[in-house]
Short mmCIF file of C-alpha atoms and ligand atoms in Angstrom, two decimals:
data_model
loop_
_atom_site.label_atom_id
_atom_site.label_comp_id
_atom_site.label_asym_id
_atom_site.label_seq_id
_atom_site.Cartn_x
_atom_site.Cartn_y
_atom_site.Cartn_z
CA MET A 1 42.72 10.31 -10.12
CA SER A 2 45.62 11.97 -8.99
CA ILE A 3 46.91 15.41 -11.04
CA THR A 4 49.84 16.57 -11.85
CA LEU A 5 50.97 20.03 -12.68
CA ASP A 6 53.96 20.02 -15.65
CA PRO A 7 55.05 23.74 -16.13
CA TRP A 8 56.27 23.22 -19.49
CA GLY A 9 53.58 21.12 -20.60
CA TYR A 10 50.43 22.14 -22.41
CA ALA A 11 47.01 19.81 -20.47
CA ALA A 12 44.32 22.16 -19.95
CA ILE A 13 43.05 21.58 -16.26
CA GLU A 14 40.02 20.99 -15.67
CA ASP A 15 38.97 21.25 -12.26
CA TYR A 16 40.67 23.80 -10.44
CA GLU A 17 38.90 22.87 -6.66
CA LYS A 18 40.64 19.40 -7.15
CA LEU A 19 44.11 20.80 -7.52
CA LEU A 20 43.55 23.40 -3.64
CA GLU A 21 43.01 20.26 -2.54
CA GLU A 22 45.34 17.70 -3.82
CA PHE A 23 48.01 20.21 -3.62
CA GLY A 24 47.22 22.31 -0.28
CA ILE A 25 46.99 25.11 -2.03
CA LYS A 26 44.20 27.32 -0.05
CA PRO A 27 41.34 29.17 -1.13
CA VAL A 28 41.63 32.79 -1.71
CA LYS A 29 38.38 33.64 -1.23
CA ASP A 30 37.95 33.88 2.25
CA MET A 31 40.34 36.65 2.33
CA ILE A 32 39.09 38.98 -0.56
CA SER A 33 37.13 41.09 1.89
CA LEU A 34 39.45 41.11 5.35
CA TYR A 35 41.49 42.79 2.79
CA SER A 36 39.33 44.60 0.85
CA LEU A 37 40.82 42.09 -2.48
CA ASP A 38 38.97 45.37 -5.03
CA HIS A 39 40.52 43.61 -8.52
CA HIS A 40 37.59 42.14 -10.41
CA PHE A 41 40.13 38.79 -10.38
CA PHE A 42 39.51 38.37 -6.96
CA ALA A 43 35.94 38.62 -7.14
CA ARG A 44 35.82 36.29 -10.50
CA ASN A 45 37.65 33.86 -8.75
CA VAL A 46 40.46 34.18 -11.19
CA ILE A 47 42.76 34.39 -8.72
CA PHE A 48 41.47 31.55 -6.94
CA GLY A 49 44.42 30.06 -4.52
CA HIS A 50 47.51 31.24 -2.73
CA ARG A 51 49.64 29.57 -0.90
CA ASP A 52 50.95 32.67 2.68
CA PHE A 53 49.40 35.05 0.61
CA ASP A 54 47.92 36.43 4.08
CA THR A 55 50.69 36.48 5.50
CA TRP A 56 52.67 39.09 2.45
CA LEU A 57 49.36 41.15 3.21
CA GLU A 58 49.84 41.76 6.90
CA LYS A 59 53.32 42.73 5.78
CA LEU A 60 52.49 44.76 3.56
CA LYS A 61 49.73 46.88 5.07
CA ALA A 62 52.18 47.13 8.04
CA LYS A 63 54.17 49.12 5.46
CA ASP A 64 57.30 46.40 6.19
CA ASN A 65 59.39 45.56 3.40
CA VAL A 66 57.73 43.30 0.73
CA ALA A 67 58.02 42.58 -3.08
CA VAL A 68 56.28 40.94 -5.58
CA LEU A 69 58.41 38.98 -7.58
CA THR A 70 57.56 36.83 -10.78
CA GLY A 71 59.03 36.30 -14.79
CA PHE A 72 57.91 35.42 -18.49
CA MET A 73 59.60 32.88 -20.70
CA PRO A 74 60.25 35.33 -23.49
CA SER A 75 59.15 32.35 -26.10
CA GLY A 76 56.51 33.53 -28.34
CA SER A 77 55.01 37.24 -28.12
CA PRO A 78 52.74 37.90 -25.07
CA HIS A 79 49.37 37.38 -25.51
CA LEU A 80 45.97 38.22 -23.15
CA GLY A 81 46.55 35.10 -21.22
CA THR A 82 50.29 36.75 -20.09
CA ALA A 83 48.55 40.34 -19.68
CA MET A 84 46.73 38.78 -16.60
CA VAL A 85 50.33 39.01 -14.76
CA TYR A 86 50.58 41.99 -15.67
CA GLU A 87 47.63 43.43 -14.79
CA GLU A 88 48.98 41.55 -11.39
CA LEU A 89 51.85 43.60 -11.20
CA LYS A 90 50.01 46.69 -11.68
CA TYR A 91 47.36 46.29 -9.51
CA PHE A 92 50.22 45.59 -6.23
CA GLN A 93 52.29 48.25 -7.25
CA GLN A 94 49.67 50.34 -7.27
CA LYS A 95 49.46 48.94 -3.81
CA GLY A 96 52.51 50.28 -2.74
CA ALA A 97 54.87 47.27 -3.91
CA TYR A 98 57.98 47.36 -5.49
CA VAL A 99 58.05 45.05 -8.25
CA LYS A 100 60.96 42.81 -9.89
CA ILE A 101 60.57 41.14 -13.33
CA ALA A 102 62.92 38.03 -14.23
CA ILE A 103 62.79 37.17 -18.25
CA ALA A 104 63.56 33.70 -18.04
CA ASP A 105 65.18 33.88 -20.59
CA ALA A 106 68.08 31.03 -19.40
CA GLU A 107 64.73 28.49 -18.86
CA ALA A 108 63.66 29.37 -22.62
CA TYR A 109 66.93 28.72 -23.70
CA ALA A 110 67.60 24.88 -21.80
CA VAL A 111 64.54 23.84 -21.98
CA ARG A 112 62.26 25.95 -24.88
CA ARG A 113 65.27 25.37 -27.07
CA GLU A 114 65.24 28.63 -28.20
CA ASP A 115 67.81 30.98 -30.59
CA ARG A 116 69.67 33.23 -28.17
CA GLY A 117 69.40 36.72 -30.16
CA ASP A 118 65.53 35.98 -30.48
CA LEU A 119 65.01 35.74 -27.05
CA ILE A 120 67.19 38.59 -25.79
CA LYS A 121 65.43 40.82 -28.82
CA ARG A 122 61.87 39.29 -26.96
CA GLY A 123 62.65 39.55 -23.43
CA VAL A 124 62.96 43.49 -24.39
CA GLU A 125 59.71 43.46 -26.28
CA PHE A 126 58.24 41.85 -22.98
CA ILE A 127 59.30 44.36 -20.63
CA ALA A 128 57.70 46.93 -23.09
CA HIS A 129 54.12 44.83 -23.09
CA ALA A 130 54.30 45.66 -19.34
CA ILE A 131 54.91 48.93 -18.86
CA ALA A 132 52.54 49.28 -21.87
CA TRP A 133 49.94 47.03 -19.94
CA GLY A 134 50.48 49.88 -16.71
CA VAL A 135 52.95 48.09 -15.06
CA ASN A 136 55.06 51.47 -13.76
CA PRO A 137 59.02 51.12 -14.85
CA GLU A 138 59.82 53.54 -12.15
CA LYS A 139 58.66 51.37 -9.60
CA ALA A 140 59.78 48.59 -10.94
CA GLU A 141 63.26 46.30 -12.14
CA PHE A 142 63.60 44.21 -14.99
CA TYR A 143 66.60 41.82 -15.51
CA PHE A 144 67.91 38.91 -17.66
CA GLN A 145 68.08 35.65 -16.04
CA THR A 146 71.78 34.81 -17.57
CA ASN A 147 72.27 38.62 -17.13
CA MET A 148 72.52 38.87 -12.75
CA THR A 149 75.37 39.40 -10.40
CA SER A 150 77.58 36.23 -8.74
CA SER A 151 75.37 36.10 -5.81
CA TYR A 152 72.88 34.81 -7.96
CA TYR A 153 74.94 32.63 -9.10
CA ARG A 154 75.78 31.65 -6.27
CA LEU A 155 72.28 30.28 -4.41
CA ILE A 156 71.68 28.03 -7.57
CA GLN A 157 75.37 26.61 -6.84
CA MET A 158 74.59 26.15 -3.02
CA PHE A 159 70.51 25.04 -3.69
CA SER A 160 71.91 21.96 -5.56
CA ARG A 161 73.70 20.50 -2.78
CA LYS A 162 69.56 19.80 -0.84
CA VAL A 163 67.98 18.81 -3.72
CA THR A 164 67.68 15.72 -4.49
CA GLU A 165 66.72 13.70 -7.69
CA ALA A 166 63.72 11.51 -6.65
CA GLU A 167 62.64 14.76 -5.21
CA MET A 168 62.51 16.33 -8.16
CA ARG A 169 61.23 13.64 -10.35
CA ALA A 170 58.20 13.67 -7.65
CA ILE A 171 57.69 17.62 -8.18
CA TYR A 172 58.49 17.73 -12.10
CA GLY A 173 57.72 14.09 -13.33
CA ASP A 174 60.97 13.23 -15.85
CA VAL A 175 63.99 15.55 -15.33
CA SER A 176 66.99 16.56 -17.52
CA PRO A 177 70.30 19.03 -16.62
CA ALA A 178 68.21 21.88 -18.47
CA LYS A 179 64.77 21.46 -16.26
CA ILE A 180 66.89 20.80 -13.14
CA MET A 181 69.03 24.00 -13.79
CA ALA A 182 65.55 26.12 -14.47
CA ALA A 183 64.19 24.74 -11.62
CA LEU A 184 66.89 26.01 -9.79
CA THR A 185 67.08 29.23 -11.49
CA GLN A 186 63.41 29.86 -10.86
CA ALA A 187 63.73 29.30 -7.13
CA ALA A 188 66.82 32.41 -7.08
CA ASP A 189 64.68 34.13 -8.88
CA ILE A 190 62.30 33.70 -6.19
CA LEU A 191 64.15 34.26 -2.91
CA HIS A 192 67.41 36.00 -4.04
CA LEU A 193 65.43 38.93 -2.89
CA GLN A 194 66.02 38.84 0.17
CA LEU A 195 69.96 38.70 0.14
CA GLU A 196 71.95 41.66 1.35
CA GLU A 197 72.83 42.31 -1.81
CA TYR A 198 69.31 42.19 -3.34
CA GLY A 199 68.11 45.42 -0.49
CA GLY A 200 67.97 42.37 2.47
CA PHE A 201 65.11 40.69 4.01
CA LYS A 202 61.72 41.24 2.41
CA TYR A 203 58.61 39.44 2.02
CA VAL A 204 58.14 38.42 -1.38
CA LEU A 205 54.81 36.98 -3.42
CA VAL A 206 55.05 35.59 -6.87
CA PRO A 207 52.10 36.23 -8.62
CA VAL A 208 51.66 32.96 -11.35
CA GLY A 209 49.75 30.96 -13.47
CA ILE A 210 48.73 28.00 -11.53
CA ASP A 211 50.70 25.65 -13.66
CA GLN A 212 54.18 27.00 -11.98
CA ASP A 213 53.46 25.71 -8.64
CA PRO A 214 55.51 23.07 -8.78
CA HIS A 215 58.55 25.70 -8.86
CA LEU A 216 57.08 26.59 -5.92
CA ARG A 217 56.62 23.93 -4.00
CA LEU A 218 60.36 23.19 -4.79
CA THR A 219 61.43 27.02 -3.70
CA ARG A 220 59.67 26.78 -0.47
CA ASP A 221 61.43 23.78 0.54
CA ILE A 222 64.62 24.97 -0.72
CA ALA A 223 63.99 28.43 1.45
CA ASP A 224 63.59 26.13 4.29
CA ARG A 225 66.18 23.97 3.91
CA PHE A 226 68.58 27.34 3.74
CA GLU A 227 67.20 28.92 6.80
CA ASN A 228 69.67 28.46 9.25
CA GLU A 229 72.68 28.81 6.57
CA LEU A 230 71.68 31.90 4.39
CA GLY A 231 67.99 33.24 6.04
CA LEU A 232 65.70 32.62 3.54
CA LYS A 233 62.09 32.46 4.21
CA ARG A 234 59.26 31.07 2.04
CA PRO A 235 57.75 32.73 -0.01
CA SER A 236 53.83 33.58 -0.70
CA SER A 237 52.04 33.08 -3.76
CA ILE A 238 48.94 33.46 -5.78
CA TYR A 239 47.53 31.64 -8.28
CA HIS A 240 45.31 32.08 -11.24
CA LYS A 241 43.01 30.03 -13.73
CA LEU A 242 45.29 29.66 -17.15
CA LEU A 243 43.42 31.88 -19.36
CA ARG A 244 42.37 29.19 -22.66
CA GLY A 245 42.54 29.08 -26.28
CA LEU A 246 39.85 30.50 -27.75
CA ASP A 247 38.70 26.75 -28.93
CA GLY A 248 38.49 26.29 -24.80
CA ASN A 249 42.04 23.75 -24.68
CA LYS A 250 44.94 25.19 -22.91
CA MET A 251 46.70 28.19 -24.94
CA SER A 252 49.80 26.89 -26.94
CA LYS A 253 52.23 28.35 -28.94
CA SER A 254 52.21 25.86 -31.53
CA ARG A 255 48.34 26.54 -32.38
CA PRO A 256 48.89 31.03 -32.21
CA GLU A 257 45.45 30.73 -34.12
CA TYR A 258 43.68 30.25 -30.35
CA ALA A 259 45.51 32.80 -28.48
CA ILE A 260 44.65 36.59 -28.96
CA HIS A 261 48.23 37.96 -29.11
CA LEU A 262 49.04 41.89 -27.37
CA ASP A 263 50.81 42.70 -30.82
CA ASP A 264 48.34 41.44 -32.97
CA PRO A 265 46.56 43.68 -35.50
CA ILE A 266 43.42 44.51 -34.92
CA GLU A 267 42.09 42.55 -37.66
CA LEU A 268 43.34 39.38 -37.12
CA ALA A 269 42.79 39.69 -33.49
CA GLU A 270 39.08 40.18 -34.09
CA LYS A 271 38.91 37.42 -37.05
CA LYS A 272 39.94 34.95 -34.39
CA LEU A 273 37.58 35.99 -32.27
CA MET A 274 34.61 35.16 -33.99
CA ASN A 275 36.02 31.96 -35.12
CA ALA A 276 35.92 31.29 -31.09
CA LEU A 277 34.28 28.48 -29.63
CA THR A 278 31.19 29.73 -27.87
CA GLY A 279 28.47 28.42 -25.76
CA GLY A 280 25.55 28.75 -28.18
CA ARG A 281 22.78 26.58 -29.62
CA ALA A 282 22.88 24.58 -32.83
CA THR A 283 20.31 27.13 -34.23
CA ALA A 284 19.07 30.84 -33.22
CA GLU A 285 15.39 29.04 -32.01
CA GLU A 286 17.04 26.90 -30.06
CA GLN A 287 19.30 30.08 -28.57
CA ARG A 288 16.42 31.53 -27.56
CA LYS A 289 14.65 29.35 -26.28
CA LEU A 290 16.83 27.93 -24.32
CA GLY A 291 19.60 30.67 -23.93
CA GLY A 292 23.23 29.89 -24.38
CA GLU A 293 25.98 29.20 -21.61
CA PRO A 294 28.19 31.28 -20.86
CA LEU A 295 30.52 29.27 -18.27
CA LYS A 296 31.37 27.36 -21.41
CA CYS A 297 32.12 30.19 -23.38
CA MET A 298 35.30 31.82 -24.94
CA ILE A 299 33.54 35.05 -25.22
CA PHE A 300 32.62 35.33 -21.89
CA GLU A 301 35.51 33.92 -20.55
CA LEU A 302 37.35 37.10 -22.00
CA TYR A 303 34.56 39.51 -20.89
CA MET A 304 35.18 37.91 -17.86
CA TYR A 305 38.89 38.41 -17.43
CA HIS A 306 39.40 41.29 -19.27
CA LEU A 307 36.50 42.96 -21.40
CA VAL A 308 34.54 43.90 -18.73
CA ARG A 309 35.65 45.23 -15.75
CA ASP A 310 31.94 46.60 -14.18
CA ASP A 311 30.68 43.51 -12.30
CA ASN A 312 27.00 44.77 -13.67
CA GLU A 313 27.92 44.97 -17.15
CA LEU A 314 28.86 41.65 -16.58
CA ARG A 315 26.00 40.12 -14.73
CA ASP A 316 23.76 42.07 -17.61
CA ILE A 317 25.67 39.68 -20.64
CA TYR A 318 24.67 37.09 -18.06
CA SER A 319 21.24 37.31 -17.90
CA GLU A 320 21.14 38.01 -21.28
CA CYS A 321 22.59 34.59 -22.82
CA VAL A 322 21.19 32.14 -20.59
CA ASN A 323 17.97 34.03 -20.89
CA GLY A 324 18.15 33.91 -24.88
CA LYS A 325 18.13 37.53 -24.96
CA ILE A 326 21.14 37.69 -26.77
CA LEU A 327 22.33 35.89 -29.92
CA CYS A 328 26.16 35.05 -30.41
CA GLY A 329 26.81 36.44 -33.48
CA GLU A 330 25.60 39.72 -32.23
CA CYS A 331 27.71 39.40 -28.58
CA LYS A 332 30.75 38.57 -30.13
CA ARG A 333 30.71 41.67 -31.72
CA ARG A 334 30.49 43.25 -28.68
CA ALA A 335 33.28 41.63 -27.77
CA ILE A 336 35.02 42.76 -30.92
CA SER A 337 33.99 46.86 -30.51
CA LYS A 338 35.46 45.82 -26.79
CA LEU A 339 38.99 44.00 -27.26
CA ARG A 340 39.63 46.74 -30.40
CA GLU A 341 39.46 49.64 -26.89
CA LEU A 342 41.33 47.84 -25.55
CA MET A 343 44.36 46.73 -28.17
CA ILE A 344 44.52 49.93 -30.18
CA THR A 345 45.18 51.66 -26.89
CA HIS A 346 47.69 49.34 -25.74
CA SER A 347 49.64 49.51 -29.35
CA GLU A 348 49.61 53.04 -28.51
CA ASN A 349 51.26 52.66 -25.68
CA TYR A 350 53.57 49.78 -26.76
CA ASN A 351 54.50 52.23 -29.68
CA GLU A 352 55.82 55.15 -27.36
CA VAL A 353 57.28 52.66 -24.95
CA ILE A 354 59.35 50.62 -27.40
CA ASN A 355 61.91 52.90 -27.96
CA GLN A 356 63.09 53.67 -24.43
CA VAL A 357 62.69 50.96 -22.88
CA GLU A 358 66.42 49.26 -22.86
CA LYS A 359 67.42 52.00 -20.22
CA TYR A 360 65.07 49.78 -17.86
CA VAL A 361 66.90 46.55 -18.50
CA LYS A 362 70.58 45.19 -19.55
CA LYS A 363 70.72 43.22 -22.39
CA PRO A 364 72.67 40.28 -22.40
CA SER A 365 75.82 40.65 -24.61
CA PHE A 366 75.61 37.05 -26.36
N1 LIG B 401 58.95 29.65 -15.28
C1 LIG B 401 58.18 30.78 -15.46
C2 LIG B 401 57.33 30.39 -16.83
O1 LIG B 401 57.05 29.16 -17.83
C3 LIG B 401 58.78 31.90 -15.73
C4 LIG B 401 59.89 32.48 -14.67
C5 LIG B 401 61.00 32.77 -14.42
C6 LIG B 401 59.40 32.15 -13.19
N2 LIG B 401 61.41 32.90 -12.74
C7 LIG B 401 60.25 33.17 -12.47
C8 LIG B 401 57.61 32.85 -12.53
C9 LIG B 401 59.77 33.70 -11.10
C10 LIG B 401 57.61 33.35 -11.15
C11 LIG B 401 58.67 33.75 -10.66
O2 LIG B 401 57.10 31.40 -17.27
FE1 SF4 B 402 29.08 33.06 -25.30
FE2 SF4 B 402 27.58 35.81 -25.50
FE3 SF4 B 402 27.05 33.31 -27.43
FE4 SF4 B 402 26.34 33.42 -25.04
S1 SF4 B 402 25.59 35.05 -26.25
S2 SF4 B 402 27.06 32.31 -25.33
S3 SF4 B 402 28.34 34.56 -23.58
S4 SF4 B 402 28.44 34.02 -27.28
#
């Protein structure tokens, strides 16, 4: 059965290996030691695939002109899945890359049909959360899609000539004017950094969740078609697995009780965690005998993605679980205390940042 990825849909992804085969995405594993990729997302295969990441890393190493660009639809509020991208931005920034972040308000307005006022307000909050998470605003730039200069829009208009409807359908399934606009706008997000007006050619890396790969396939084709006319080159990209909702399904805005939002009150976040799906057995006795199943457990997923940075500690939890030495109640309490610490730090940072964030971004006027 072939798989489709829908960047605007809500399907959970079952089999990441298959995605690599199906779409020609390369596994990232081989590059970890070659390039000393010292983030736990690499070691734990959370970032599992890429396109032309090696090219970008070579340029980074050579201190050539490199940048990282990604974007956020400002619908809802950022959650621990969003924070994975924040974490990646922070990492590459620390490696010396310049970072630019799009607030995809044009996309959210057209495709998600959200109110402009809400989008603008939340766009600013998404930026404040990024900074609170550790993205350095002095080494980054933030913008709203609807607030760019004319050459960015010129790209969108020019791109429209060299994309066919059949191609859009093949990539996205069904299409609509809103989706076409959003896809071409995203291509402009990714490619505009190569224009003279935006500082001249750079190698651009796009860190995203795997659901965004359709946009990258389109953007790569567009770059090829405009290589002669505009000197555009293909971007590089890396893909992380999607953090699942606490019930084990894909996180979705319509089920906020299964996602931990960065602005959740601590007590609410704790309650959500307490109700999460685990890999525990039906009875304590059974669990002591058979052990738990951490790879099916949402608590373990949180440890792996966010709550435990130290690999030895993670291995210990894993062993305790599979050997039945710890039961889920105690394990959840441990997770809660780690989550609490993370969220307290984050909200302290956020409260400091939110009042100054507007100096880092220009808000659209309507
Ligand atoms: N489509 C992305 C999302 O759904 C947001 C986005 C807009 C983006 N422009 C981008 C992501 C450029 C990466 C690069 O969240
Ligand atoms: Fe998950 Fe912990 Fe239970 Fe193991 S003991 S299944 S890791 S909650």
